[in-house]
Short mmCIF file of C-alpha atoms and ligand atoms in Angstrom, two decimals:
data_model
loop_
_atom_site.label_atom_id
_atom_site.label_comp_id
_atom_site.label_asym_id
_atom_site.label_seq_id
_atom_site.Cartn_x
_atom_site.Cartn_y
_atom_site.Cartn_z
CA MET A 1 -85.97 -64.68 2.75
CA SER A 2 -84.01 -65.78 -1.01
CA LYS A 3 -85.38 -65.88 -4.10
CA PRO A 4 -86.12 -69.22 -5.63
CA CYS A 5 -83.88 -70.78 -9.13
CA GLN A 6 -83.75 -73.41 -11.20
CA CYS A 7 -81.31 -75.95 -9.54
CA SER A 8 -81.27 -79.96 -9.35
CA ILE A 9 -79.24 -82.54 -7.15
CA ILE A 10 -78.12 -85.36 -9.42
CA GLY A 11 -76.08 -86.67 -7.19
CA THR A 12 -74.80 -87.61 -3.68
CA GLY A 13 -72.32 -89.64 -1.99
CA SER A 14 -71.17 -89.64 1.75
CA TYR A 15 -67.99 -90.95 3.58
CA MET A 16 -67.36 -91.69 7.44
CA PRO A 17 -64.36 -92.47 8.35
CA SER A 18 -63.98 -96.14 9.69
CA LYS A 19 -63.15 -96.24 13.42
CA VAL A 20 -66.26 -95.85 15.87
CA LEU A 21 -65.59 -94.48 18.82
CA THR A 22 -68.60 -96.01 21.46
CA ASN A 23 -70.57 -94.06 24.39
CA ASP A 24 -68.46 -96.82 26.46
CA ASP A 25 -65.39 -96.13 25.19
CA LEU A 26 -65.90 -92.28 26.79
CA SER A 27 -67.41 -93.66 29.72
CA LYS A 28 -63.59 -94.50 30.56
CA MET A 29 -62.23 -91.38 29.00
CA VAL A 30 -64.51 -88.71 30.77
CA GLU A 31 -67.35 -88.99 33.60
CA THR A 32 -70.15 -90.13 32.08
CA SER A 33 -72.15 -92.69 30.46
CA ASP A 34 -74.29 -94.34 27.81
CA GLU A 35 -77.01 -93.98 29.76
CA TRP A 36 -76.16 -90.12 29.82
CA ILE A 37 -75.63 -89.87 26.59
CA THR A 38 -78.45 -92.15 25.02
CA THR A 39 -81.14 -90.15 27.14
CA ARG A 40 -79.44 -86.76 26.34
CA THR A 41 -78.88 -86.87 22.92
CA GLY A 42 -79.38 -90.09 21.11
CA ILE A 43 -76.36 -91.20 20.38
CA LYS A 44 -74.54 -94.23 20.46
CA GLU A 45 -71.40 -94.11 18.40
CA ARG A 46 -69.66 -91.38 16.90
CA ARG A 47 -66.88 -91.38 13.73
CA ILE A 48 -63.17 -90.59 14.41
CA ALA A 49 -61.06 -89.94 11.29
CA ALA A 50 -57.19 -91.02 10.98
CA ASP A 51 -54.86 -88.92 12.38
CA ASP A 52 -53.68 -88.84 8.91
CA GLU A 53 -56.89 -88.03 7.59
CA THR A 54 -57.60 -84.43 7.17
CA THR A 55 -61.12 -83.00 6.11
CA SER A 56 -60.12 -82.70 2.44
CA ASP A 57 -59.41 -86.41 1.70
CA MET A 58 -62.70 -86.77 3.76
CA ALA A 59 -64.25 -84.68 1.67
CA THR A 60 -63.31 -86.20 -1.66
CA ALA A 61 -63.99 -88.71 -1.18
CA ALA A 62 -67.79 -88.40 -0.39
CA ALA A 63 -67.06 -85.81 -4.14
CA LYS A 64 -66.08 -88.89 -5.52
CA GLN A 65 -69.48 -90.46 -4.76
CA ALA A 66 -71.32 -87.54 -6.10
CA LEU A 67 -70.15 -87.37 -9.21
CA GLU A 68 -70.08 -90.94 -10.07
CA ALA A 69 -74.15 -91.22 -8.90
CA ALA A 70 -74.70 -88.39 -11.09
CA GLY A 71 -72.22 -89.09 -13.98
CA VAL A 72 -70.38 -86.17 -13.82
CA LYS A 73 -66.56 -86.47 -14.71
CA PRO A 74 -64.56 -84.31 -12.46
CA GLU A 75 -63.39 -81.80 -14.96
CA GLU A 76 -67.18 -81.17 -15.78
CA LEU A 77 -67.32 -79.18 -12.70
CA ASP A 78 -67.60 -75.38 -12.86
CA LEU A 79 -68.53 -74.89 -9.05
CA ILE A 80 -66.90 -76.90 -6.15
CA VAL A 81 -68.06 -74.80 -2.58
CA VAL A 82 -67.06 -76.70 0.48
CA ALA A 83 -69.18 -76.19 4.06
CA THR A 84 -66.71 -76.82 6.70
CA VAL A 85 -65.54 -75.01 9.91
CA THR A 86 -62.43 -77.53 9.79
CA PRO A 87 -60.19 -76.70 7.30
CA ASP A 88 -57.60 -78.68 6.29
CA MET A 89 -55.28 -75.14 7.23
CA PHE A 90 -56.46 -71.51 7.14
CA PHE A 91 -55.63 -71.33 3.14
CA PRO A 92 -55.37 -72.61 1.17
CA SER A 93 -59.75 -73.55 0.46
CA THR A 94 -60.02 -76.74 1.79
CA ALA A 95 -62.08 -76.74 -1.40
CA CYS A 96 -59.18 -76.23 -3.04
CA LEU A 97 -57.57 -78.89 -2.10
CA VAL A 98 -60.34 -81.32 -2.95
CA GLN A 99 -60.10 -79.53 -6.59
CA SER A 100 -57.22 -80.48 -7.05
CA LYS A 101 -57.42 -84.23 -5.81
CA LEU A 102 -60.28 -84.91 -7.74
CA GLY A 103 -58.71 -82.69 -10.95
CA ALA A 104 -61.52 -81.16 -11.75
CA LYS A 105 -59.34 -78.26 -13.38
CA ASN A 106 -62.38 -76.59 -14.69
CA ALA A 107 -64.17 -75.46 -11.50
CA ILE A 108 -63.63 -72.41 -9.33
CA GLY A 109 -63.58 -73.34 -5.20
CA PHE A 110 -64.09 -71.73 -2.05
CA ASP A 111 -65.45 -72.75 1.54
CA ILE A 112 -68.13 -71.37 3.44
CA SER A 113 -67.90 -71.16 7.00
CA ALA A 114 -71.22 -71.26 9.01
CA ALA A 115 -70.82 -74.07 11.17
CA CYS A 116 -74.19 -76.72 11.60
CA SER A 117 -75.76 -74.68 8.25
CA GLY A 118 -72.84 -74.77 6.13
CA PHE A 119 -74.51 -77.19 3.88
CA LEU A 120 -77.50 -75.72 3.59
CA TYR A 121 -75.65 -71.84 3.34
CA ALA A 122 -73.37 -73.82 0.74
CA LEU A 123 -76.44 -75.10 -1.49
CA GLN A 124 -77.97 -71.76 -1.92
CA ALA A 125 -74.53 -69.90 -2.76
CA ALA A 126 -73.87 -72.65 -5.61
CA ARG A 127 -77.21 -71.88 -6.69
CA HIS A 128 -76.84 -68.23 -6.91
CA PHE A 129 -73.43 -69.37 -8.78
CA LEU A 130 -75.24 -71.67 -11.44
CA ASN A 131 -78.56 -69.37 -11.89
CA GLY A 132 -76.18 -66.02 -12.59
CA GLY A 133 -74.64 -68.23 -16.02
CA PRO A 134 -71.61 -69.57 -17.12
CA ARG A 135 -71.43 -71.95 -15.36
CA MET A 136 -73.58 -75.60 -15.29
CA THR A 137 -72.77 -77.86 -12.16
CA ALA A 138 -71.16 -77.23 -8.91
CA LEU A 139 -69.93 -79.60 -6.07
CA VAL A 140 -71.22 -79.24 -2.58
CA ILE A 141 -70.28 -80.60 0.22
CA GLY A 142 -70.04 -80.47 3.96
CA ALA A 143 -67.58 -81.98 5.34
CA GLU A 144 -65.83 -82.22 9.26
CA LYS A 145 -63.06 -83.12 10.96
CA LEU A 146 -64.72 -82.16 14.46
CA SER A 147 -62.14 -84.54 16.07
CA SER A 148 -59.57 -81.37 15.61
CA LEU A 149 -61.38 -79.52 17.98
CA ILE A 150 -62.79 -81.29 20.31
CA ASN A 151 -61.23 -81.50 24.57
CA TRP A 152 -60.77 -84.95 25.22
CA LYS A 153 -61.45 -83.70 29.17
CA ASP A 154 -65.07 -81.66 28.97
CA ARG A 155 -67.75 -84.28 28.71
CA ASN A 156 -70.17 -81.13 28.27
CA THR A 157 -69.04 -81.47 24.09
CA CYS A 158 -66.43 -84.50 23.77
CA VAL A 159 -69.64 -86.65 23.75
CA LEU A 160 -71.49 -84.90 21.16
CA PHE A 161 -69.01 -84.29 17.87
CA GLY A 162 -68.03 -87.26 15.12
CA ASP A 163 -66.09 -86.90 12.07
CA GLY A 164 -67.48 -87.82 8.16
CA ALA A 165 -68.76 -85.72 4.86
CA GLY A 166 -71.70 -86.13 2.46
CA ALA A 167 -71.64 -84.29 -1.17
CA VAL A 168 -74.15 -83.80 -3.90
CA VAL A 169 -73.15 -82.53 -7.47
CA VAL A 170 -76.16 -79.50 -8.53
CA ARG A 171 -76.71 -78.94 -12.23
CA ARG A 172 -78.48 -75.94 -13.49
CA ASP A 173 -81.53 -77.20 -15.13
CA ASP A 174 -84.59 -74.58 -15.60
CA ARG A 175 -87.31 -77.49 -15.99
CA LYS A 176 -90.07 -77.30 -13.50
CA THR A 177 -90.44 -80.93 -13.15
CA ALA A 178 -86.49 -82.02 -13.24
CA PRO A 179 -85.94 -84.79 -10.71
CA GLY A 180 -84.20 -82.97 -7.25
CA ARG A 181 -85.02 -79.42 -7.95
CA VAL A 182 -84.56 -76.94 -4.99
CA LEU A 183 -88.08 -75.56 -4.76
CA SER A 184 -86.71 -73.02 -1.77
CA THR A 185 -84.32 -71.87 0.72
CA VAL A 186 -84.58 -69.68 3.43
CA MET A 187 -81.39 -68.69 5.84
CA GLY A 188 -80.00 -66.61 9.11
CA SER A 189 -78.30 -66.04 11.26
CA ASP A 190 -77.32 -63.83 14.42
CA GLY A 191 -73.95 -62.66 14.75
CA THR A 192 -75.34 -61.33 18.65
CA LEU A 193 -75.31 -64.84 20.09
CA ALA A 194 -72.04 -66.17 18.45
CA ASP A 195 -70.23 -66.03 22.28
CA LEU A 196 -73.07 -69.19 22.79
CA LEU A 197 -71.39 -72.17 20.64
CA LYS A 198 -67.79 -71.39 19.32
CA VAL A 199 -63.94 -72.20 19.42
CA PRO A 200 -62.82 -68.65 20.97
CA GLY A 201 -59.01 -69.38 19.99
CA GLY A 202 -56.59 -70.31 17.00
CA GLY A 203 -58.26 -67.02 14.73
CA SER A 204 -56.83 -63.81 14.70
CA ALA A 205 -58.38 -63.11 18.00
CA CYS A 206 -56.78 -64.92 20.61
CA PRO A 207 -53.79 -66.98 18.61
CA ILE A 208 -52.80 -70.19 20.36
CA THR A 209 -49.13 -69.63 22.39
CA ALA A 210 -47.23 -71.19 24.53
CA GLU A 211 -48.99 -69.17 27.69
CA ASN A 212 -52.82 -69.87 26.73
CA VAL A 213 -51.77 -73.38 25.06
CA ALA A 214 -52.95 -75.45 28.38
CA LEU A 215 -56.61 -73.74 28.53
CA ARG A 216 -57.23 -75.35 24.86
CA PRO A 217 -59.13 -72.16 23.83
CA ASN A 218 -58.65 -73.84 20.87
CA THR A 219 -61.94 -76.01 20.88
CA ILE A 220 -65.35 -76.18 21.37
CA TYR A 221 -67.06 -73.61 23.90
CA MET A 222 -71.06 -74.36 23.96
CA GLU A 223 -73.96 -73.55 26.29
CA GLY A 224 -75.71 -76.53 25.42
CA ARG A 225 -79.39 -75.34 27.33
CA GLU A 226 -79.58 -72.30 25.54
CA THR A 227 -78.06 -73.94 21.58
CA PHE A 228 -81.17 -76.36 22.46
CA LYS A 229 -83.43 -73.41 23.16
CA HIS A 230 -82.67 -71.02 20.18
CA ALA A 231 -82.27 -74.59 18.07
CA VAL A 232 -85.91 -75.80 18.03
CA THR A 233 -87.81 -72.04 18.10
CA ARG A 234 -84.97 -71.08 14.79
CA MET A 235 -85.24 -74.80 13.13
CA TYR A 236 -89.22 -74.92 13.53
CA GLN A 237 -89.68 -71.49 11.54
CA ALA A 238 -87.05 -72.02 9.31
CA SER A 239 -88.62 -75.07 7.90
CA LEU A 240 -92.43 -73.00 8.08
CA ASP A 241 -90.55 -70.21 6.34
CA ALA A 242 -88.98 -72.80 3.53
CA LEU A 243 -92.40 -74.19 3.20
CA GLU A 244 -94.08 -71.47 2.52
CA GLN A 245 -91.79 -69.94 -0.27
CA ALA A 246 -92.36 -73.63 -2.40
CA GLY A 247 -95.59 -73.67 -2.33
CA VAL A 248 -96.18 -76.87 -0.26
CA LYS A 249 -97.61 -78.25 3.40
CA ALA A 250 -96.24 -79.60 6.58
CA GLU A 251 -98.36 -82.87 6.11
CA ASP A 252 -96.95 -83.30 1.90
CA VAL A 253 -93.62 -83.98 3.48
CA LYS A 254 -92.57 -87.20 2.41
CA LEU A 255 -89.32 -86.93 5.10
CA VAL A 256 -87.89 -84.50 6.83
CA ILE A 257 -83.74 -84.56 7.12
CA PRO A 258 -82.56 -81.97 10.09
CA HIS A 259 -79.44 -81.41 11.13
CA GLN A 260 -78.13 -84.13 13.53
CA ALA A 261 -77.57 -82.41 16.65
CA ASN A 262 -79.90 -84.00 18.91
CA ALA A 263 -82.42 -86.65 18.99
CA ARG A 264 -84.57 -83.93 20.72
CA ILE A 265 -84.47 -81.77 19.18
CA ILE A 266 -85.25 -83.65 15.50
CA SER A 267 -88.07 -84.49 17.38
CA ALA A 268 -89.12 -81.54 19.00
CA ILE A 269 -89.41 -79.76 15.47
CA ALA A 270 -91.60 -82.55 14.08
CA GLU A 271 -93.53 -82.87 17.52
CA ARG A 272 -94.33 -78.67 16.46
CA LEU A 273 -94.52 -79.95 12.27
CA ASN A 274 -97.36 -82.52 12.93
CA VAL A 275 -94.66 -84.93 11.03
CA PRO A 276 -94.88 -88.19 12.57
CA PRO A 277 -91.45 -89.92 13.58
CA GLU A 278 -91.45 -92.97 10.18
CA ARG A 279 -90.81 -89.36 7.99
CA THR A 280 -88.66 -87.77 10.21
CA PHE A 281 -84.45 -89.08 9.49
CA ILE A 282 -81.88 -90.03 12.03
CA ASN A 283 -78.61 -91.37 12.30
CA VAL A 284 -77.36 -88.74 15.23
CA ASP A 285 -77.67 -92.19 17.18
CA LYS A 286 -74.47 -93.54 14.33
CA TYR A 287 -72.50 -90.86 13.81
CA GLY A 288 -73.28 -87.98 16.68
CA ASN A 289 -73.05 -84.07 15.14
CA THR A 290 -70.85 -83.92 12.47
CA SER A 291 -71.66 -80.37 11.77
CA ALA A 292 -71.93 -79.75 8.23
CA ALA A 293 -71.53 -83.15 7.24
CA THR A 294 -75.46 -84.20 8.48
CA ILE A 295 -77.38 -83.32 6.12
CA PRO A 296 -75.34 -84.33 2.71
CA VAL A 297 -74.73 -87.82 4.78
CA ALA A 298 -77.65 -88.08 5.49
CA LEU A 299 -79.14 -87.06 2.22
CA ASP A 300 -76.76 -89.53 0.90
CA GLU A 301 -78.74 -92.64 3.29
CA ALA A 302 -81.74 -92.12 2.87
CA GLN A 303 -81.22 -92.73 -0.96
CA ARG A 304 -78.52 -95.23 -1.32
CA SER A 305 -81.10 -96.89 1.61
CA GLY A 306 -84.18 -96.81 -1.55
CA ARG A 307 -86.38 -94.21 0.84
CA LEU A 308 -86.44 -91.62 -1.72
CA LYS A 309 -88.64 -92.28 -4.28
CA SER A 310 -89.30 -89.90 -7.71
CA GLY A 311 -91.24 -86.90 -6.39
CA ASP A 312 -91.30 -87.56 -2.92
CA ILE A 313 -90.97 -83.36 -1.12
CA LEU A 314 -87.66 -83.61 0.97
CA LEU A 315 -87.48 -80.82 4.40
CA LEU A 316 -83.85 -80.00 5.35
CA VAL A 317 -83.24 -77.91 7.98
CA ALA A 318 -80.20 -76.43 9.89
CA PHE A 319 -78.73 -75.13 12.67
CA GLY A 320 -75.20 -73.92 13.91
CA GLY A 321 -73.02 -71.51 15.30
CA GLY A 322 -72.68 -68.38 14.48
CA PHE A 323 -75.63 -68.75 15.50
CA THR A 324 -76.94 -69.65 11.62
CA TRP A 325 -80.03 -71.35 10.41
CA ALA A 326 -81.59 -72.32 7.45
CA SER A 327 -83.94 -74.58 5.35
CA SER A 328 -84.28 -76.26 1.72
CA VAL A 329 -87.53 -77.63 0.22
CA VAL A 330 -86.57 -80.50 -2.40
CA ALA A 331 -88.67 -81.91 -4.86
CA TRP A 332 -86.62 -85.98 -5.44
N1 ACO B 1 -71.73 -87.44 30.80
C1 ACO B 1 -73.01 -86.90 32.31
N2 ACO B 1 -73.38 -85.58 32.45
C2 ACO B 1 -73.04 -84.83 31.94
C3 ACO B 1 -72.72 -84.60 30.21
C4 ACO B 1 -72.33 -85.42 29.66
N3 ACO B 1 -71.07 -86.05 29.40
N4 ACO B 1 -72.07 -83.33 30.01
C5 ACO B 1 -72.94 -82.89 30.87
N5 ACO B 1 -73.85 -83.46 32.67
C6 ACO B 1 -74.26 -82.88 32.73
C7 ACO B 1 -73.97 -81.23 33.14
O1 ACO B 1 -72.56 -81.11 34.17
C8 ACO B 1 -75.20 -81.31 33.97
O2 ACO B 1 -74.88 -80.79 35.28
P1 ACO B 1 -75.23 -80.13 36.86
O3 ACO B 1 -76.31 -79.98 36.61
O4 ACO B 1 -74.90 -80.67 38.10
O5 ACO B 1 -74.45 -78.95 36.36
C9 ACO B 1 -76.40 -82.06 33.62
O6 ACO B 1 -75.42 -83.11 32.64
C10 ACO B 1 -77.51 -81.03 33.09
O7 ACO B 1 -76.65 -80.36 31.48
P2 ACO B 1 -77.46 -79.84 30.41
O8 ACO B 1 -76.82 -78.44 29.97
O9 ACO B 1 -78.52 -79.52 30.80
O10 ACO B 1 -77.76 -80.43 29.99
P3 ACO B 1 -78.70 -81.14 29.05
O11 ACO B 1 -80.53 -81.80 29.31
O12 ACO B 1 -78.65 -79.36 28.03
O13 ACO B 1 -78.11 -81.72 27.02
C11 ACO B 1 -77.08 -81.07 25.49
C12 ACO B 1 -77.13 -81.67 27.15
C13 ACO B 1 -76.80 -82.70 25.16
C14 ACO B 1 -75.78 -80.32 25.26
C15 ACO B 1 -77.57 -80.29 25.02
O14 ACO B 1 -78.06 -78.92 25.54
C16 ACO B 1 -78.16 -80.07 23.06
O15 ACO B 1 -78.19 -81.20 22.71
N6 ACO B 1 -77.21 -78.62 23.18
C17 ACO B 1 -77.88 -78.27 21.68
C18 ACO B 1 -77.03 -78.81 20.78
C19 ACO B 1 -77.27 -78.66 18.99
O16 ACO B 1 -78.01 -78.03 18.47
N7 ACO B 1 -75.94 -77.34 18.66
C20 ACO B 1 -75.80 -76.97 18.09
C21 ACO B 1 -75.06 -77.38 16.73
S1 ACO B 1 -73.52 -77.65 16.90
C22 ACO B 1 -72.76 -76.33 15.93
O17 ACO B 1 -72.56 -75.61 15.45
C23 ACO B 1 -71.09 -76.84 15.26
#
C-alpha cells in the first residue's frame, strides 16, 4: 500500500479514432456473432486507428484536450507519463514523442508498461514525482493501438480490443479540499501468472524471425476464463483497500469507473461492492477494451457529459496483464 499524497486532477481529455468496427463486421472475419460477443462481453463495437495513426498521435490529441480543459500550456508541464503496451517503437518512449508533438520542452517523459492497469500505475508514479518536488504539473496518459497486436484470425481475442487514448493533467496541490484530489491508490502485481495474458513474441525473449512470423507470436494471447476470475477477485479487493485507505465507504461512491474489459466483470464487481448499475460507468459497448486508455477515456466522458459534480467520490479500478491491478479513490 502506498501513502496518500496531495495531487489533483485538473483537466481531462480523450481521443478515439473515427473508424468503427462492429460485431457484425467481425462476424464476416471470424466465426463469431453479435449475439455471442454482446452476451459474453457487452461489446457492440470498437474503434480502430488508421494505418498511419500512431499511439503517440492519439496520446497527443487526448493530451491537447486535457491541457485545454486544465488551462495549462505545454511548456508548463514538468512531467509526461504515458501508460501503454503499444508504444510507437521500443525507444524512444512514447512520452518523449508526445513531448515533442506538444512542444512541452520543460517536461521529462517516460512510459509505463502495466497493461490495462497502466493508467493508474502512471497516475501513482506521477503523484510520487510531484510530491517528491520540485515538479508541479504532470500529464498522465493512457494510450493504445491494440489493433497492432491483434491476430485477426483469433476469435478468442480479436473481438475484445480497440484503440484510443485518454489523458489527465495532474497538479501538486496541498489544499485538503482541492477539487479532483486523489485520496488513495493501491497497486499490486503477480508475475507468476504472466503466462495467462501476454504478447509472447516481438521482444528479446522471442524476436520475430522469418521462421516464426507465421505463428504470429507478436499478437495477444489470453486465457480468458482464468483472467476473468482473477480480474473480479483482484479488482474487488483493490477497491475495498483503496476505499479503506481513503476512509470512504462504498455507499459514498458516486461513480465507479472501472477498467472496461467486459461488462460482466464490471457488474460482478459492482454487485460485490453493493453499488447499483446507475453508479457504475460503462462504455465498453462503444470502444471494447482499450487497455491503459479505458479509465482516462471514461473519466473524460463522464466529466464532459456533466455526470460528475464537484466533491463526488469516484472509485477507479483496473486489472490487466502481468497480472497487475490498481485502484484509486478521487474526490472530484
Ligand atoms: N465467438 C464465438 N465463440 C467464441 C468466441 C467468439 N468471439 N471466442 C471464444 N469462443 C468460444 C470458445 O472457443 C469456447 O468454445 P468451446 O466451449 O467450444 O471451447 C466458448 O466460446 C466459450 O469460451 P470461454 O473462453 O469459456 O468464454 P467466456 O465466457 O469465458 O468469455 C471472454 C470469454 C469474453 C474472453 C472472457 O473470459 C473475458 O472477458 N475474460 C477476461 C478479459 C479481461 O479481463 N482481460 C483483462 C485485461 S486485458 C489486458 O490486460 C490487455
